[in-house]
Short mmCIF file of C-alpha atoms in Angstrom, two decimals:
data_model
loop_
_atom_site.label_atom_id
_atom_site.label_comp_id
_atom_site.label_asym_id
_atom_site.label_seq_id
_atom_site.Cartn_x
_atom_site.Cartn_y
_atom_site.Cartn_z
CA MET R 98 40.10 67.35 151.81
CA SER R 99 43.05 68.78 149.86
CA LEU R 100 46.09 69.26 152.09
CA LYS R 101 49.73 69.85 151.20
CA PRO R 102 51.96 67.58 153.31
CA THR R 103 54.38 69.38 155.62
CA ARG R 104 57.54 67.98 157.20
CA ALA R 105 55.56 67.17 160.36
CA HIS R 106 52.98 65.24 158.32
CA LEU R 107 55.66 63.29 156.43
CA THR R 108 57.49 62.46 159.66
CA ARG R 109 54.26 61.17 161.21
CA LEU R 110 53.43 59.08 158.15
CA MET R 111 56.90 57.51 158.21
CA LYS R 112 56.57 56.72 161.93
CA ILE R 113 53.21 55.05 161.29
CA TRP R 114 54.76 53.05 158.44
CA ARG R 115 57.63 51.85 160.63
CA SER R 116 55.58 51.09 163.76
CA ALA R 117 52.38 49.37 164.84
CA GLY R 118 50.52 52.59 164.11
CA TRP R 119 49.35 53.50 167.60
CA PRO R 120 47.52 56.84 167.32
CA SER R 121 48.96 59.89 169.05
CA ARG R 122 45.55 61.61 169.00
CA ASP R 123 47.04 65.03 168.37
CA PRO R 124 46.36 67.66 165.65
CA ILE R 125 48.77 65.95 163.25
CA ASP R 126 46.73 62.74 163.45
CA ILE R 127 43.62 64.77 162.63
CA ASP R 128 45.33 66.26 159.56
CA VAL R 129 46.56 62.96 158.12
CA LEU R 130 43.18 61.30 158.76
CA ALA R 131 41.26 64.16 157.16
CA ALA R 132 43.57 64.13 154.13
CA GLY R 133 42.92 60.42 153.62
CA TRP R 134 46.58 59.45 154.01
CA VAL R 135 45.80 57.05 156.89
CA SER R 136 42.75 55.18 158.13
CA LEU R 137 41.69 54.30 161.65
CA VAL R 138 41.16 50.56 162.09
CA GLY R 139 40.02 48.53 165.09
CA ASP R 140 36.73 47.50 166.68
CA HIS R 141 37.44 49.03 170.10
CA PRO R 142 39.07 52.36 171.11
CA ALA R 143 41.72 50.44 173.03
CA GLN R 144 42.57 48.47 169.90
CA GLU R 145 42.50 51.29 167.37
CA CYS R 146 45.55 51.88 165.23
CA LEU R 147 46.45 53.85 162.12
CA ARG R 148 47.20 52.28 158.74
CA LEU R 149 48.58 54.03 155.69
CA THR R 150 46.23 54.22 152.73
CA ASP R 151 47.33 54.03 149.11
CA ALA R 152 47.27 57.84 149.06
CA GLY R 153 49.54 58.00 152.12
CA ILE R 154 52.04 55.59 150.58
CA ALA R 155 52.03 57.68 147.40
CA VAL R 156 52.75 60.85 149.41
CA LEU R 157 55.74 59.18 151.10
CA ALA R 158 57.05 57.85 147.78
CA GLN R 159 56.81 61.27 146.14
CA SER R 160 58.62 62.87 149.08
CA ARG R 161 61.41 60.29 148.90
CA GLN R 162 61.90 60.82 145.17
CA ALA R 163 62.03 64.60 145.62
CA GLN R 164 64.60 64.20 148.39
CA ARG R 165 66.79 61.93 146.27
CA ARG R 166 66.70 64.40 143.38
CA ALA R 167 67.69 67.20 145.76
CA GLU R 168 70.74 65.28 146.98
CA SER R 169 73.86 66.04 144.98
CA ASP R 170 76.49 63.46 144.05
CA HIS R 171 78.75 65.15 146.61
CA ASP R 172 76.21 64.61 149.40
CA LYS R 173 75.61 61.01 148.38
CA LEU R 174 79.33 60.18 148.36
CA ALA R 175 79.82 61.92 151.71
CA LEU R 176 77.02 59.85 153.25
CA ARG R 177 78.43 56.63 151.75
CA MET R 178 81.81 57.40 153.33
CA ALA R 179 80.16 58.36 156.62
CA ASP R 180 78.30 55.02 156.69
CA LEU R 181 81.58 53.17 156.19
CA LEU R 182 83.28 55.12 158.98
CA MET R 183 80.39 54.52 161.38
CA ALA R 184 80.41 50.82 160.55
CA SER R 185 84.08 50.73 161.60
CA GLY R 186 83.22 52.18 165.02
CA ARG R 187 83.69 55.91 164.52
CA LEU R 188 81.60 58.97 165.39
CA VAL R 189 81.19 61.20 162.34
CA TRP R 190 80.23 64.86 161.95
CA ARG R 191 79.45 66.62 158.68
CA GLU R 192 80.65 70.11 157.76
CA LEU R 193 81.76 71.31 161.20
CA SER R 194 83.02 74.90 161.16
CA LEU R 195 86.36 74.77 162.99
CA ARG R 196 89.26 77.14 163.58
CA ALA R 197 92.72 75.90 162.66
CA LYS R 198 96.14 77.41 163.32
CA VAL R 199 98.56 77.48 160.38
CA GLU R 200 101.92 79.08 159.72
CA ALA R 201 101.73 82.69 158.55
CA ASP R 202 104.94 82.73 156.49
CA ALA R 203 104.58 82.42 152.72
CA PRO R 204 107.22 82.40 149.97
CA ALA R 205 107.20 85.62 147.95
CA HIS R 206 107.45 83.88 144.57
CA GLU R 207 104.17 81.96 144.97
CA SER R 208 101.48 83.46 142.74
CA LYS R 209 97.75 83.04 142.97
CA PRO R 210 96.41 80.47 140.47
CA ALA R 211 93.94 81.56 137.84
CA ALA R 212 90.30 81.10 138.74
CA ILE R 213 88.36 78.37 137.00
CA PRO R 214 85.17 79.70 135.33
CA GLY R 215 82.08 78.75 137.28
CA GLU R 216 84.06 77.58 140.30
CA LEU R 217 83.15 78.95 143.72
CA SER R 218 85.76 81.10 145.42
CA THR R 219 87.49 79.68 148.49
CA LEU R 220 87.70 81.15 151.96
CA TRP R 221 91.36 80.20 152.22
CA ALA R 222 94.25 82.18 150.76
CA ASP R 223 96.56 80.36 148.37
CA VAL R 224 99.48 80.13 150.77
CA PRO R 225 101.63 76.97 150.96
CA LEU R 226 101.62 76.22 154.68
CA GLU R 227 102.38 73.16 156.74
CA ALA R 228 100.32 71.94 159.68
CA ASP R 229 101.77 72.41 163.15
CA SER R 230 100.19 69.97 165.59
CA ASN R 231 102.54 70.71 168.49
CA ASP R 232 101.25 74.19 169.28
CA CYS R 233 98.81 74.92 172.07
CA GLU R 234 96.37 77.78 172.46
CA ILE R 235 97.02 78.62 176.11
CA GLY R 236 100.31 79.89 177.52
CA GLU R 237 102.02 80.62 174.21
CA ALA R 238 104.65 83.30 173.91
CA PRO R 239 103.83 86.39 171.79
CA GLU R 240 106.31 85.21 169.15
CA ALA R 241 104.23 82.07 168.61
CA PHE R 242 101.15 84.15 167.88
CA GLN R 243 103.09 86.23 165.37
CA ALA R 244 104.27 83.12 163.51
CA HIS R 245 100.76 81.70 163.04
CA ARG R 246 97.30 82.77 162.07
CA TRP R 247 93.84 81.29 162.44
CA ARG R 248 91.77 80.05 159.52
CA MET R 249 88.27 78.65 159.30
CA ALA R 250 88.04 75.07 158.05
CA ARG R 251 84.89 73.14 157.17
CA PRO R 252 85.78 69.53 156.41
CA ASP R 253 83.15 67.40 154.74
CA LEU R 254 83.59 64.66 157.35
CA PHE R 255 85.32 64.85 160.74
CA SER R 256 85.44 61.66 162.79
CA VAL R 257 86.91 60.12 165.94
CA ARG R 258 86.98 56.58 167.27
CA ARG R 259 84.47 55.42 169.87
CA THR R 260 86.90 54.90 172.72
CA SER R 261 87.43 55.65 176.40
CA ASN R 262 91.15 56.28 175.87
CA PRO R 263 92.07 59.74 174.49
CA ALA R 264 95.24 58.27 172.96
CA TYR R 265 93.13 56.10 170.64
CA LEU R 266 90.82 58.83 169.27
CA GLN R 267 92.67 59.02 165.93
CA SER R 268 90.80 62.03 164.58
CA MET R 269 90.32 61.99 160.80
CA VAL R 270 89.21 64.39 158.08
CA HIS R 271 87.68 63.06 154.86
CA GLU R 272 87.27 65.62 152.07
CA VAL R 273 84.90 64.58 149.29
CA LYS R 274 85.36 65.63 145.65
CA VAL R 275 83.23 64.70 142.64
CA SER R 276 84.87 66.88 139.98
CA ARG R 277 88.50 67.05 138.89
CA ALA R 278 88.43 70.85 138.77
CA ASP R 279 87.35 70.99 142.42
CA LEU R 280 90.04 68.49 143.41
CA LEU R 281 92.80 70.39 141.59
CA SER R 282 91.61 73.64 143.16
CA ASP R 283 91.96 72.07 146.61
CA LEU R 284 95.43 70.76 145.82
CA ARG R 285 96.56 74.28 144.90
CA HIS R 286 95.33 75.68 148.23
CA ALA R 287 98.03 74.41 150.59
CA ALA R 288 96.69 76.54 153.46
CA LYS R 289 93.37 74.70 153.31
CA ARG R 290 95.12 71.34 153.53
CA ALA R 291 97.24 72.64 156.40
CA SER R 292 94.06 73.61 158.25
CA TYR R 293 92.73 70.07 157.91
CA GLN R 294 96.02 68.50 158.93
CA TRP R 295 96.24 70.69 162.04
CA LEU R 296 92.82 69.43 163.16
CA CYS R 297 93.38 65.70 162.74
CA SER R 298 95.81 62.80 162.80
CA GLU R 299 94.98 61.71 159.25
CA CYS R 300 93.57 63.54 156.24
CA HIS R 301 91.95 61.66 153.36
CA TYR R 302 90.45 62.60 150.00
CA VAL R 303 87.48 60.67 148.60
CA PHE R 304 86.46 60.79 144.93
CA PRO R 305 85.12 58.59 142.10
CA HIS R 306 87.57 56.15 140.54
CA GLY R 307 89.37 57.63 137.56
CA LEU R 308 89.03 61.24 138.71
CA ALA R 309 92.73 61.34 139.66
CA GLU R 310 95.66 59.05 140.36
CA PRO R 311 97.01 58.71 143.93
CA GLN R 312 100.42 60.06 142.90
CA GLU R 313 98.77 63.34 141.88
CA LEU R 314 98.00 64.04 145.54
CA PRO R 315 100.60 64.89 148.21
CA GLU R 316 101.92 61.68 149.72
CA GLU R 317 100.79 62.57 153.26
CA LEU R 318 97.13 62.44 152.14
CA GLY R 319 95.11 59.25 152.10
CA VAL R 320 93.16 58.34 148.97
CA TRP R 321 89.75 56.66 148.84
CA VAL R 322 87.85 55.96 145.61
CA ILE R 323 84.40 54.64 144.83
CA HIS R 324 84.06 52.18 141.96
CA GLY R 325 80.99 52.43 139.77
CA ASP R 326 77.78 54.22 140.71
CA ILE R 327 77.85 56.43 143.82
CA ASP R 328 74.66 54.87 145.20
CA THR R 329 75.75 51.24 144.85
CA GLY R 330 79.51 51.29 144.14
CA GLN R 331 82.23 49.93 146.40
CA LEU R 332 84.57 52.20 148.37
CA GLU R 333 88.25 51.26 148.37
CA MET R 334 91.27 52.83 150.07
CA LEU R 335 94.07 53.12 147.51
CA ARG R 336 96.57 54.73 149.87
CA PRO R 337 96.58 55.22 153.65
CA ALA R 338 97.18 58.66 155.08
CA ARG R 339 100.36 59.50 156.94
CA HIS R 340 99.58 59.43 160.66
CA ALA R 341 100.62 62.39 162.83
CA PRO R 342 99.94 62.80 166.57
CA CYS R 343 97.16 65.31 167.19
CA THR R 344 95.48 66.53 170.36
CA ILE R 345 91.97 67.81 169.73
CA PRO R 346 91.65 71.37 171.12
CA PHE R 347 88.96 72.12 173.67
CA TYR R 348 86.98 74.41 171.36
CA VAL R 349 86.74 71.60 168.82
CA TRP R 350 85.19 69.39 171.50
CA MET R 351 82.68 72.16 172.24
CA THR R 352 81.79 72.44 168.55
CA MET R 353 81.31 68.68 168.36
CA ALA R 354 79.14 68.74 171.50
CA ASN R 355 76.90 71.46 170.02
CA ALA R 356 76.48 69.56 166.74
CA SER R 357 74.82 66.21 166.10
CA PRO R 358 76.88 63.34 164.72
CA VAL R 359 75.63 61.54 161.63
CA ARG R 360 73.09 58.82 162.41
CA THR R 361 72.40 55.76 160.32
CA PRO R 362 68.79 55.31 159.16
CA LEU R 363 68.56 52.13 161.26
CA VAL R 364 69.58 53.94 164.46
CA GLN R 365 67.10 56.73 163.75
CA ALA R 366 64.31 54.23 163.15
CA GLN R 367 65.08 52.36 166.38
CA ALA R 368 65.05 55.66 168.28
CA GLU R 369 61.60 56.49 166.90
CA LEU R 370 60.24 53.08 167.86
CA SER R 371 61.61 53.39 171.40
CA HIS R 372 60.35 56.99 171.77
CA VAL R 373 63.88 58.34 172.15
CA ASP R 374 64.33 61.86 170.82
CA ILE R 375 67.66 62.13 168.97
CA ARG R 376 68.65 65.70 168.18
#
């Protein structure tokens, strides 16, 4: 039987590979059995289990290779950094869409930089602004609203410590860059950096070694580099970020609650084996 594997089929095959292969006896089991990707073994119905065939292993291998090709260097480096943050005891979210309050005043002599051919346009205006972490959303005077404006920010990685004490959350933003043109574009957009700094206590940039020198970045930003290949290289912090007190606004908590933090492959595998549904 010729059957094109769907995401549900691939997920089931991976679960069978990782577990003892107890059959679920549902339509997906029928599909993978009919396609010849698994075989039913056991002398008694109570002892039956599913085993991957050579064809099933080949299907999983092809899917994994296609997934790796689809991942960009940017995604790979972001996941490497996320793994390091999680290993240090932090909860990490990828690409949260968050509102940030930045100063609305801009010097009149600042001109917009020329666009780089082939570079995507940014959602942030090129306005040199500084983060203001002492403002609050509720109970502000009208003058405060006139002096600031809201911008959308989408950091590559947003993380907080696993802690029961709000004072120890130490929210962080890690922005990942894999091209010098993209990094320089970010450095010209001061409003974008101000958005990140308003949302966190520390803001870091992560990029391959040799892409830029730490002194090329504003001194309040932390600098991480990866040495060698993105898949196997070592991450190193060249400069810590300047720490600033920051209280996470309520709407940011709601956005975090509605999104799923990054999970390590090991945690996901353990959840599947224990029949825990992680969403």
